Short mmCIF file of C-alpha atoms in Angstrom, two decimals:
data_model
loop_
_atom_site.label_atom_id
_atom_site.label_comp_id
_atom_site.label_asym_id
_atom_site.label_seq_id
_atom_site.Cartn_x
_atom_site.Cartn_y
_atom_site.Cartn_z
CA MET A 921 72.92 132.29 118.55
CA SER A 922 76.54 132.48 117.44
CA ASN A 923 77.80 132.61 113.32
CA SER A 924 79.17 129.76 113.71
CA THR A 925 76.69 127.70 115.42
CA GLN A 926 74.13 128.50 112.57
CA PHE A 927 76.78 127.88 110.20
CA SER A 928 77.33 124.45 112.03
CA SER A 929 73.74 124.02 111.95
CA ARG A 930 73.31 124.81 108.15
CA PHE A 931 75.66 122.59 107.50
CA SER A 932 74.38 119.85 109.03
CA TYR A 933 71.15 120.41 107.66
CA ALA A 934 72.80 120.92 104.80
CA ALA A 935 74.98 117.22 104.94
CA ILE A 936 71.62 115.39 105.33
CA ALA A 937 69.60 117.18 102.85
CA LEU A 938 72.66 115.80 100.34
CA LEU A 939 73.17 112.67 101.90
CA LEU A 940 69.21 112.62 100.90
CA LEU A 941 70.22 113.51 97.46
CA VAL A 942 73.18 111.15 96.96
CA ALA A 943 70.74 108.29 98.13
CA LEU A 944 67.70 109.40 95.55
CA ALA A 945 70.47 109.56 93.20
CA SER A 946 72.03 106.26 94.00
CA LEU A 947 68.64 104.65 93.78
CA ALA A 948 68.03 105.62 90.65
CA TRP A 949 71.09 104.48 89.17
CA VAL A 950 70.53 101.21 91.20
CA TYR A 951 67.06 101.01 89.40
CA LYS A 952 68.42 101.31 86.02
CA VAL A 953 71.51 98.98 86.35
CA ARG A 954 69.21 95.88 87.87
CA LEU A 955 66.60 96.56 85.43
CA GLU A 956 69.44 96.63 82.56
CA ASP A 957 70.41 93.27 84.15
CA PHE A 958 67.00 91.89 84.29
CA HIS A 959 66.84 92.48 80.60
CA SER A 960 70.32 91.37 79.82
CA TYR A 961 69.90 88.19 81.63
CA HIS A 962 66.72 86.98 80.25
CA ASN A 963 67.67 88.32 76.73
CA SER A 964 70.70 86.07 76.90
CA PHE A 965 68.70 82.98 78.47
CA ALA A 966 66.17 83.40 75.79
CA THR A 967 68.46 83.54 73.04
CA GLY A 968 70.65 80.55 74.13
CA ALA A 969 67.31 78.74 74.96
CA SER A 970 65.97 79.50 71.39
CA ALA A 971 68.90 78.31 69.64
CA GLU A 972 68.77 75.07 71.85
CA ILE A 973 65.18 74.15 71.39
CA ALA A 974 65.63 75.53 67.47
CA SER A 975 68.43 72.54 67.64
CA GLN A 976 66.28 69.93 69.08
CA PHE A 977 63.47 70.68 66.62
CA SER A 978 65.02 70.74 63.45
CA ASP A 979 67.29 67.17 64.55
CA LEU A 980 63.74 65.76 65.50
CA LEU A 981 62.08 66.69 62.26
CA ARG A 982 65.14 65.41 60.16
CA GLU A 983 65.00 62.17 62.15
CA ARG A 984 61.41 62.35 61.02
CA GLN A 985 61.90 63.09 57.48
CA ARG A 986 64.74 60.03 57.37
CA GLN A 987 62.13 57.25 59.04
CA VAL A 988 59.13 57.95 56.67
CA GLU A 989 61.46 57.28 53.82
CA LEU A 990 63.21 54.18 55.25
CA PHE A 991 59.31 53.28 56.32
CA ALA A 992 58.34 53.65 53.23
CA GLU A 993 61.72 51.64 51.55
CA ASP A 994 60.89 48.81 53.48
CA HIS A 995 57.58 48.23 52.80
CA GLN A 996 57.58 49.27 48.76
CA VAL A 997 55.53 46.03 48.36
CA LEU A 998 53.15 46.24 51.02
CA LEU A 999 52.48 49.97 49.66
CA GLU A 1000 51.98 48.52 46.05
CA GLN A 1001 49.65 46.15 47.02
CA MET A 1002 47.44 48.74 48.87
CA VAL A 1003 47.75 50.47 45.43
CA ARG A 1004 46.58 47.83 43.37
CA ASP A 1005 43.97 47.24 45.74
CA LEU A 1006 42.22 50.22 47.63
CA ASP A 1007 39.40 48.80 49.35
CA ASN A 1008 41.27 45.93 50.78
CA THR A 1009 40.41 46.98 54.27
CA ARG A 1010 42.68 44.06 55.91
CA ARG A 1011 46.02 45.48 54.23
CA HIS A 1012 44.79 49.02 55.14
CA GLU A 1013 45.27 48.19 58.86
CA GLU A 1014 47.60 46.30 58.20
CA ILE A 1015 50.08 49.36 57.43
CA THR A 1016 48.58 50.55 60.08
CA GLY A 1017 49.71 48.73 62.67
CA ARG A 1018 52.95 48.70 61.25
CA LEU A 1019 53.04 52.77 61.60
CA ARG A 1020 52.09 52.52 64.67
CA ARG A 1021 54.60 49.85 65.78
CA THR A 1022 57.10 52.26 63.97
CA PHE A 1023 56.08 55.66 64.93
CA PRO A 1024 53.75 55.55 68.61
CA ASP A 1025 52.39 58.98 67.72
CA HIS A 1026 51.06 58.28 63.98
CA PHE A 1027 47.88 59.78 63.41
CA ALA A 1028 47.26 58.72 59.81
CA PHE A 1029 48.32 58.47 56.10
CA VAL A 1030 47.81 58.48 52.59
CA LEU A 1031 49.03 57.29 49.47
CA THR A 1032 49.76 59.64 46.28
CA ASN A 1033 50.47 59.08 42.67
CA PRO A 1034 53.26 61.72 41.41
CA ARG A 1035 51.27 64.18 41.38
CA GLY A 1036 49.83 64.40 45.32
CA GLU A 1037 46.77 63.38 44.47
CA PRO A 1038 45.40 60.89 46.64
CA TYR A 1039 44.52 57.11 45.88
CA TRP A 1040 41.64 57.23 48.14
CA ALA A 1041 39.10 59.77 49.49
CA ASP A 1042 39.66 60.73 52.98
CA PHE A 1043 35.77 59.99 54.34
CA ASP A 1044 36.80 60.15 58.34
CA ASN A 1045 38.30 63.50 57.35
CA TYR A 1046 41.91 62.64 58.71
CA VAL A 1047 42.98 63.94 55.52
CA GLY A 1048 42.20 67.86 54.75
CA ASP A 1049 42.59 70.08 51.85
CA VAL A 1050 45.36 71.62 53.72
CA CYS A 1051 47.22 68.09 53.77
CA VAL A 1052 46.91 68.06 50.00
CA GLN A 1053 48.04 71.39 49.61
CA ASP A 1054 51.27 70.44 51.42
CA ILE A 1055 51.80 67.35 49.60
CA GLN A 1056 51.40 68.59 45.78
CA ARG A 1057 53.87 71.17 46.82
CA TYR A 1058 56.38 68.42 47.87
CA ALA A 1059 55.69 66.64 44.70
CA GLU A 1060 56.27 69.69 42.25
CA GLY A 1061 59.51 70.64 44.56
CA GLY A 1062 60.44 67.77 46.37
CA ARG A 1063 60.63 70.03 49.45
CA ASN A 1064 58.96 68.96 52.82
CA ARG A 1065 57.85 72.36 54.71
CA ILE A 1066 56.02 70.97 57.92
CA ARG A 1067 53.33 72.84 59.54
CA ILE A 1068 50.22 71.86 61.72
CA HIS A 1069 47.38 71.62 59.81
CA PRO A 1070 44.05 71.73 61.48
CA ASN A 1071 41.32 68.63 61.86
CA PRO A 1072 38.23 67.70 63.38
CA VAL A 1073 40.15 65.05 64.96
CA GLU A 1074 43.45 65.74 65.45
CA TYR A 1075 45.61 69.15 64.57
CA HIS A 1076 48.83 67.30 63.64
CA TYR A 1077 51.97 67.76 61.61
CA ASP A 1078 52.64 65.98 58.25
CA VAL A 1079 55.94 64.39 56.48
CA MET A 1080 56.61 63.17 53.18
CA ALA A 1081 58.43 60.42 51.21
CA HIS A 1082 58.87 59.80 47.69
CA TRP A 1083 58.47 55.64 47.23
CA HIS A 1084 59.47 53.60 44.34
CA ALA A 1085 56.81 51.10 42.82
CA ALA A 1086 57.49 47.64 40.83
CA GLU A 1087 56.72 49.75 37.57
CA LYS A 1088 59.40 52.21 38.75
CA GLU A 1089 56.59 55.27 39.13
CA GLU A 1090 57.93 57.54 41.98
CA ARG A 1091 54.52 57.61 44.29
CA ILE A 1092 54.39 59.60 47.70
CA LEU A 1093 54.12 58.43 51.38
CA MET A 1094 52.19 61.19 54.05
CA VAL A 1095 52.83 60.08 57.26
CA SER A 1096 50.32 62.74 60.00
CA PHE A 1097 52.06 62.97 63.65
CA LYS A 1098 50.57 64.01 66.38
CA PRO A 1099 52.25 67.51 68.09
CA ASP A 1100 52.99 65.17 71.35
CA GLN A 1101 57.12 65.42 71.07
CA LEU A 1102 56.48 68.73 70.44
CA VAL A 1103 54.59 70.13 73.22
CA GLN A 1104 56.84 67.70 75.60
CA LYS A 1105 60.06 69.95 74.39
CA LEU A 1106 58.62 72.77 74.94
CA ARG A 1107 57.46 71.92 78.53
CA ALA A 1108 60.93 70.53 79.23
CA VAL A 1109 62.42 74.59 78.52
CA LYS A 1110 59.48 76.05 80.81
CA VAL A 1111 60.89 78.26 83.13
CA PRO A 1112 59.16 80.95 85.19
CA GLY A 1113 58.66 84.06 83.20
CA HIS A 1114 59.13 82.87 79.34
CA ASN A 1115 56.39 81.09 77.22
CA PHE A 1116 58.22 79.93 74.01
CA MET A 1117 55.56 79.06 71.44
CA LEU A 1118 55.78 77.96 67.26
CA VAL A 1119 54.27 80.32 65.18
CA LEU A 1120 54.10 80.68 61.47
CA VAL A 1121 56.63 82.83 59.52
CA ASP A 1122 53.95 84.05 56.69
CA GLY A 1123 53.20 86.88 58.63
CA SER A 1124 50.18 85.64 60.09
CA LYS A 1125 51.80 84.98 63.06
CA LEU A 1126 49.40 82.64 63.91
CA ILE A 1127 50.38 80.37 67.12
CA GLU A 1128 50.94 76.78 65.51
CA VAL A 1129 52.28 74.60 69.00
CA THR A 1130 52.94 75.90 72.78
CA ASP A 1131 53.96 73.73 76.12
CA GLN A 1132 50.05 72.91 76.26
CA GLY A 1133 49.35 71.58 73.01
CA ALA A 1134 48.44 72.33 69.35
CA ARG A 1135 46.49 75.53 69.71
CA THR A 1136 43.03 74.28 69.29
CA VAL A 1137 43.82 73.55 73.09
CA LEU A 1138 43.78 77.31 73.88
CA LYS A 1139 41.30 79.26 75.49
CA ARG A 1140 41.04 82.12 73.19
CA THR A 1141 39.20 83.11 70.10
CA ASP A 1142 41.97 84.36 67.89
CA PHE A 1143 44.96 82.41 67.56
CA ARG A 1144 46.97 85.03 66.15
CA LEU A 1145 49.62 87.03 68.53
CA THR A 1146 47.90 90.01 69.50
CA ALA A 1147 49.75 93.38 69.16
CA ALA A 1148 50.86 93.47 73.04
CA GLU A 1149 52.28 89.61 72.83
CA GLN A 1150 54.05 90.92 69.99
CA ALA A 1151 55.43 93.53 72.15
CA ARG A 1152 56.84 90.68 74.67
CA ILE A 1153 58.72 88.92 72.45
CA VAL A 1154 62.68 88.32 73.97
CA HIS A 1155 63.61 86.45 71.00
CA ARG A 1156 62.92 84.93 67.90
CA ARG A 1157 64.41 81.61 65.82
CA ASP A 1158 63.26 79.50 62.67
CA ILE A 1159 63.15 76.14 62.55
CA PRO A 1160 64.53 74.65 59.35
CA ASP A 1161 62.68 72.37 57.16
CA SER A 1162 59.30 74.16 58.62
CA ARG A 1163 57.06 76.74 58.16
CA TRP A 1164 57.69 77.75 62.19
CA GLN A 1165 59.32 80.41 64.39
CA LEU A 1166 60.20 79.79 67.53
CA VAL A 1167 59.24 82.69 69.46
CA ASP A 1168 60.13 83.45 73.66
CA LEU A 1169 57.57 85.70 75.12
CA PHE A 1170 57.22 87.79 78.69
CA GLU A 1171 55.13 86.09 80.46
CA PRO A 1172 51.90 88.89 81.31
CA GLY A 1173 53.02 90.86 84.22
CA PHE A 1174 56.63 89.52 84.26
CA VAL A 1175 58.79 92.57 83.27
CA GLU A 1176 55.98 94.72 85.63
CA GLY A 1177 56.19 92.56 88.47
CA TYR A 1178 59.64 92.59 89.13
CA ARG A 1179 60.03 96.53 88.55
CA ARG A 1180 57.14 96.60 91.32
CA GLU A 1181 59.22 94.08 93.33
CA LEU A 1182 62.18 96.31 92.29
CA LEU A 1183 60.61 99.79 93.39
CA ALA A 1184 59.43 97.81 96.97
CA ASP A 1185 63.14 96.79 97.90
CA MET A 1186 64.02 100.97 97.08
CA ALA A 1187 60.81 101.91 98.93
CA VAL A 1188 61.85 99.81 102.15
CA PHE A 1189 65.53 100.68 101.99
CA LEU A 1190 64.35 104.91 101.30
CA LEU A 1191 61.93 104.73 104.30
CA VAL A 1192 64.50 103.64 106.99
CA LEU A 1193 66.90 106.53 104.97
CA LEU A 1194 64.66 108.60 105.63
CA GLY A 1195 64.01 107.52 109.28
CA VAL A 1196 67.41 107.73 109.92
CA ALA A 1197 67.50 111.55 108.05
CA SER A 1198 64.63 112.18 110.93
CA ALA A 1199 66.41 111.18 113.73
CA SER A 1200 69.47 112.69 112.67
CA VAL A 1201 67.36 115.93 112.29
CA LEU A 1202 65.47 115.83 115.34
CA LEU A 1203 69.07 114.97 116.94
CA ILE A 1204 70.65 118.28 115.29
CA ARG A 1205 67.63 119.84 116.25
CA ARG A 1206 67.93 118.90 120.47
CA GLU A 1207 71.80 119.50 120.01
CA GLU A 1208 71.29 122.91 118.41
CA LEU A 1209 68.18 123.97 121.08
CA GLY A 1210 71.23 122.71 123.75
CA ARG A 1211 73.51 125.12 122.15
CA ARG A 1212 71.07 127.92 121.87
CA ARG A 1213 71.06 127.48 126.15
CA ALA A 1214 74.81 127.64 126.43
CA GLU A 1215 75.06 130.55 124.09
CA GLU A 1216 72.44 132.41 126.08
CA ALA A 1217 73.93 131.54 129.34
CA ARG A 1218 77.04 132.77 127.89
CA GLU A 1219 75.24 135.76 127.18
CA GLU A 1220 74.63 136.43 130.53
CA LEU A 1221 78.14 135.37 131.90
CA LEU A 1222 79.71 138.10 129.65
CA ALA A 1223 76.43 140.46 130.55
CA THR A 1224 77.81 140.26 133.62
CA VAL A 1225 81.31 140.47 133.66
CA THR A 1226 80.59 143.28 131.13
CA HIS A 1227 78.72 145.55 133.78
CA GLU A 1228 79.48 143.95 136.83
CA LEU A 1229 82.98 143.33 136.99
CA ARG A 1230 85.12 145.07 134.16
CA THR A 1231 83.45 148.46 135.44
CA PRO A 1232 84.49 148.35 138.70
CA LEU A 1233 87.62 146.45 138.16
CA THR A 1234 88.54 149.40 135.73
CA SER A 1235 88.67 151.59 139.08
CA LEU A 1236 90.21 149.31 141.06
CA VAL A 1237 93.37 149.01 138.49
CA GLY A 1238 93.06 153.05 138.54
CA SER A 1239 92.93 153.10 142.53
CA LEU A 1240 96.05 150.94 142.79
CA GLY A 1241 97.69 152.90 139.75
CA LEU A 1242 97.25 155.85 141.63
CA LEU A 1243 98.64 154.25 144.93
CA SER A 1244 101.44 152.94 143.57
CA SER A 1245 102.33 156.24 142.42
CA GLY A 1246 103.17 158.15 144.96
CA THR A 1247 100.80 160.98 144.21
CA LEU A 1248 98.74 159.83 147.36
CA GLY A 1249 102.41 160.31 148.91
CA THR A 1250 104.40 157.87 149.48
CA LEU A 1251 103.80 154.42 151.24
CA PRO A 1252 105.69 151.89 153.47
CA ASP A 1253 107.68 149.23 151.43
CA LYS A 1254 105.53 146.37 151.89
CA VAL A 1255 102.76 148.01 151.31
CA GLN A 1256 104.14 149.19 148.29
CA GLU A 1257 104.82 145.68 147.09
CA LEU A 1258 101.74 144.29 148.11
CA ILE A 1259 99.69 146.97 146.02
CA SER A 1260 102.02 146.23 143.00
CA ILE A 1261 100.88 142.55 143.51
CA MET A 1262 97.48 143.90 143.53
CA ASN A 1263 97.57 146.10 140.83
CA ARG A 1264 99.26 143.11 138.50
CA SER A 1265 96.61 140.27 139.33
CA ALA A 1266 93.84 143.02 138.50
CA GLU A 1267 95.55 143.88 135.59
CA GLY A 1268 95.81 140.08 134.84
CA LEU A 1269 91.85 139.69 135.42
CA ARG A 1270 91.49 142.33 132.82
CA ARG A 1271 93.49 141.38 130.46
CA LEU A 1272 90.82 137.75 130.32
CA ILE A 1273 87.77 139.72 130.45
CA ASP A 1274 89.10 141.86 127.69
CA ASP A 1275 89.98 138.49 125.77
CA LEU A 1276 86.85 136.89 126.59
CA LEU A 1277 84.72 139.93 125.04
CA ASP A 1278 86.53 139.94 122.10
CA ALA A 1279 86.42 136.63 121.27
CA ARG A 1280 82.41 137.27 121.71
CA ARG A 1281 82.74 140.08 118.93
CA ILE A 1282 84.87 138.38 116.98
CA GLU A 1283 82.54 135.55 116.82
CA ALA A 1284 79.52 137.58 116.16
CA GLY A 1285 80.95 138.97 113.64
CA ASN A 1286 80.77 142.35 115.42
CA LEU A 1287 84.27 143.99 115.58
CA ARG A 1288 85.66 146.84 112.91
CA LEU A 1289 88.57 148.07 112.10
CA GLU A 1290 89.15 151.41 112.14
CA LEU A 1291 92.29 151.61 109.68
CA ARG A 1292 94.93 154.44 108.99
CA PRO A 1293 98.69 154.72 107.86
CA ILE A 1294 100.49 153.62 111.16
CA GLU A 1295 104.16 154.04 111.53
CA LEU A 1296 105.19 150.43 113.25
CA CYS A 1297 108.10 151.08 115.43
CA SER A 1298 106.88 153.87 117.04
CA LEU A 1299 103.45 151.36 117.95
CA VAL A 1300 105.95 148.33 119.29
CA ASP A 1301 107.85 150.33 121.16
CA GLU A 1302 104.75 152.03 122.89
CA ALA A 1303 103.17 148.83 123.42
CA MET A 1304 106.67 147.76 125.19
CA LEU A 1305 106.08 150.62 127.38
CA ARG A 1306 102.43 149.95 127.85
CA ASN A 1307 103.19 145.96 128.83
CA ALA A 1308 106.95 146.60 130.62
CA SER A 1309 105.17 147.08 133.84
CA TYR A 1310 103.75 143.35 133.55
CA ALA A 1311 106.57 142.21 132.01
CA LYS A 1312 108.55 143.71 135.10
CA GLY A 1313 105.88 141.36 137.63
CA LEU A 1314 107.15 138.60 136.26
CA ASN A 1315 110.79 139.18 136.42
CA VAL A 1316 111.08 139.87 132.79
CA ARG A 1317 112.21 142.38 130.54
CA PHE A 1318 111.39 143.70 126.73
CA GLU A 1319 114.13 144.71 124.71
CA ARG A 1320 114.61 145.42 120.74
CA GLY A 1321 116.02 143.38 118.68
CA ASP A 1322 116.30 146.16 115.35
CA ARG A 1323 117.66 149.31 114.56
CA ARG A 1324 114.11 150.80 114.63
CA THR A 1325 114.24 151.67 110.91
CA PRO A 1326 110.88 153.52 110.23
CA VAL A 1327 108.01 151.70 107.96
CA TRP A 1328 104.26 152.06 107.61
CA VAL A 1329 101.48 149.91 107.68
CA PHE A 1330 97.47 150.34 107.05
CA ALA A 1331 96.04 149.09 110.48
CA ASP A 1332 93.83 149.77 113.39
CA PRO A 1333 96.06 151.28 115.98
CA ILE A 1334 94.12 149.52 118.32
CA ARG A 1335 93.87 146.66 117.68
CA LEU A 1336 97.35 146.38 116.54
CA GLN A 1337 98.18 146.89 119.95
CA GLN A 1338 95.95 144.38 121.65
CA VAL A 1339 97.92 142.22 118.84
CA MET A 1340 100.70 143.42 120.83
CA ALA A 1341 99.61 143.16 123.93
CA ASN A 1342 98.96 139.46 123.49
CA LEU A 1343 102.49 138.42 122.09
CA LEU A 1344 104.15 140.44 124.43
CA SER A 1345 102.23 138.75 127.45
CA ASN A 1346 102.46 135.32 126.05
CA ALA A 1347 105.97 135.70 125.59
CA ALA A 1348 106.37 137.17 129.46
CA LYS A 1349 104.31 134.13 130.77
CA PHE A 1350 106.99 131.33 129.59
CA ALA A 1351 110.11 133.57 129.72
CA PRO A 1352 112.58 132.19 132.19
CA ALA A 1353 112.88 135.38 135.37
CA GLY A 1354 115.21 137.54 134.95
CA SER A 1355 115.55 136.79 130.50
CA ALA A 1356 114.90 139.01 128.09
CA VAL A 1357 111.88 138.88 125.58
CA THR A 1358 113.34 140.14 122.44
CA VAL A 1359 111.13 142.10 119.65
CA ALA A 1360 111.94 142.83 116.43
CA VAL A 1361 110.81 144.85 112.85
CA GLU A 1362 112.06 144.03 109.39
CA ARG A 1363 110.81 144.35 106.26
CA ARG A 1364 110.62 141.04 104.20
CA GLU A 1365 110.04 139.99 100.70
CA ASN A 1366 107.69 141.51 98.69
CA ASP A 1367 106.76 144.48 100.32
CA ARG A 1368 105.85 143.11 103.69
CA VAL A 1369 106.94 143.76 107.28
CA ARG A 1370 107.88 141.38 109.82
CA VAL A 1371 107.23 141.84 114.19
CA SER A 1372 108.95 139.29 115.96
CA VAL A 1373 108.41 138.40 119.49
CA SER A 1374 110.99 136.03 121.09
CA ASP A 1375 111.46 134.37 124.43
CA ARG A 1376 113.84 131.52 126.28
CA GLY A 1377 110.98 129.41 127.58
CA PRO A 1378 110.75 125.92 126.93
CA GLY A 1379 109.25 126.03 123.80
CA ILE A 1380 106.42 124.68 121.97
CA ARG A 1381 105.69 120.63 121.74
CA GLU A 1382 105.55 119.13 119.14
CA GLU A 1383 102.07 116.89 119.67
CA PHE A 1384 100.82 120.98 120.44
CA ARG A 1385 101.97 122.88 117.28
CA SER A 1386 98.66 122.19 115.58
CA ARG A 1387 96.41 123.42 117.63
CA ILE A 1388 98.59 126.50 118.95
CA PHE A 1389 96.39 129.22 116.95
CA GLN A 1390 92.64 127.74 118.36
CA ARG A 1391 90.25 128.59 120.72
CA TYR A 1392 90.99 127.94 123.92
CA ALA A 1393 94.06 126.02 123.20
CA GLN A 1394 96.30 125.72 126.72
CA ASP A 1395 99.18 122.87 126.35
CA ALA A 1396 98.50 121.57 129.73
CA ALA A 1397 102.11 119.73 130.00
CA ALA A 1398 103.88 123.60 129.69
CA ALA A 1399 101.31 126.32 130.99
CA ASN A 1400 102.61 128.10 133.53
CA LYS A 1401 100.88 127.39 137.05
CA THR A 1402 101.65 131.31 138.50
CA VAL A 1403 99.73 132.95 135.31
CA SER A 1404 96.18 132.84 134.54
CA SER A 1405 94.78 132.42 130.75
CA THR A 1406 91.66 131.48 129.12
CA GLY A 1407 94.16 130.19 125.62
CA LEU A 1408 92.46 132.81 123.60
CA GLY A 1409 95.20 135.53 123.51
CA LEU A 1410 96.58 134.06 120.39
CA CYS A 1411 93.32 133.16 118.22
CA ILE A 1412 92.36 136.39 119.07
CA VAL A 1413 96.09 137.97 117.35
CA LYS A 1414 95.28 135.27 113.96
CA THR A 1415 91.83 136.52 113.78
CA LEU A 1416 92.62 140.43 113.88
CA MET A 1417 95.73 139.69 111.27
CA GLU A 1418 93.52 138.24 109.22
CA MET A 1419 91.04 141.17 108.95
CA HIS A 1420 94.51 143.28 108.16
CA GLY A 1421 95.20 140.96 105.33
CA GLY A 1422 97.90 139.64 107.27
CA THR A 1423 99.47 136.15 108.49
CA VAL A 1424 100.84 135.35 112.06
CA GLY A 1425 103.08 132.39 112.57
CA PHE A 1426 105.96 131.07 114.55
CA ASP A 1427 109.07 128.94 115.13
CA SER A 1428 110.04 127.05 118.03
CA LYS A 1429 112.57 124.37 119.40
CA ALA A 1430 112.22 122.90 122.76
CA GLY A 1431 114.30 123.84 125.20
CA GLU A 1432 115.59 126.95 124.07
CA GLY A 1433 112.24 129.03 123.21
CA SER A 1434 109.97 130.44 120.84
CA THR A 1435 108.97 133.26 118.48
CA PHE A 1436 105.83 134.46 117.69
CA PHE A 1437 105.32 136.88 114.98
CA PHE A 1438 102.86 138.23 112.29
CA GLU A 1439 103.63 140.13 108.90
CA LEU A 1440 101.73 142.86 107.08
CA PRO A 1441 101.94 144.96 103.96
CA GLU A 1442 104.47 147.67 103.98
CA MET A 1443 103.03 151.21 102.72
CA ALA A 1444 104.75 153.70 101.07
CA ALA A 1445 105.38 156.80 104.28
CA PRO A 1446 102.19 159.33 103.89
CA THR A 1447 102.68 162.53 102.63
CA GLY A 1448 100.69 165.93 104.25
CA ASP A 1449 97.71 165.36 106.20
CA LEU A 1450 97.06 161.77 107.30
CA PRO A 1451 93.60 160.44 106.03
CA LYS A 1452 90.86 159.79 108.32
CA SER A 1453 89.90 156.89 110.05
CA LEU A 1454 88.47 154.69 108.07
#
């Protein structure tokens, strides 16, 4: 397989590998960004929702405080009567009824002296030690810090208010409420993945209320937040006038579930990409095998050209040259003309074969240069002489367009002759019959020497100029149908010049002709013996 074919295959495989690497990097970036977006969205939701819920709880507690204060003020006489007659069951039931009509979620009530000491013992366990402690704190500081009170009958929270008896002594009314409204507000904001609850802020992280109810309904032995639960807290906010903190926890497995879903989506995409990459590799491999078969067929063809055609063709060209020279005797004019035609045809065929073989050597990287100092003007004259018969057959002549000033370059004389032969023959093909192809050698800036070959042919069409030095490039619209060509000559010229460290180019005007040229670095004229070939 040729170097270019191997390079093309390796480039294709490298491109696929690079595509996979880019895809993997992109997937990792997308995974990171989407996970960050996930957390950002839920953090923003938790912040907004917590602020709204905390505001609602605060409003509820302030309203409860105001209503209890109004109730105590409106029922001072009845409450005073209850204090004066503690064993009056009818009056107790009357107060309870009025409380129930005012507060449907009312649980119990108690009256205390200014020091927070209840006027009656709570034999039904409605008012426990925790309730008494909160009443006494309220009596001392006048501040109601609400919390959930455990109770065998009903977990509840208390709201206290001062009221004045007839003798102007300030007493305290405590009303206990079920946590139903708190639970309802938590349920109203229930969304997938989030779990809002109230916990104590005293450091115990004791759960007070969830969207299921007070902590007594939870099926767990320890009502404190575990370390794992605390790690899932997204946001927390204190509730004014209470001992509560509203926390928002991710539900167990919520983040991991999203990660698994995200990884599953990316795995599907990656599998599709790997399938496409595998199919591409198979197609490239198939094309590579096809190219290899084509390469093998071409190698066989070139071997045939080399051994079966070139050798006898060389003998044929030599024999025709011998006959044409008159060494074997004078031939009739018609025979001489036929031999000249045969000689030109054989020479053209030999050039085609040489171009094919040289192109193959260049492609395989087997072409080597034998560099040495060359007097360029002499080499150009020799090239014009060698190709004169070819030009004569096309009714074209070569002529010099410079003063033949000696210039020296470091080059391979055989390959330089090949470059000149390609440029001269190419110019002769397109030059009008009876015209001259002008060859010039001139010094340029930066110690460069230019050799130019100019014809007066049709010129090069604008749309073909970008492909002029490509392999097998032929302009079908401007080709000379009477002269065969492989389209390799100018490609070989460009490659040989680049191997010499030189450059090639052309100038052309439609209808006026074309000038092809190459430039090489000039060297000083050598002194003494010339160096051996490299």
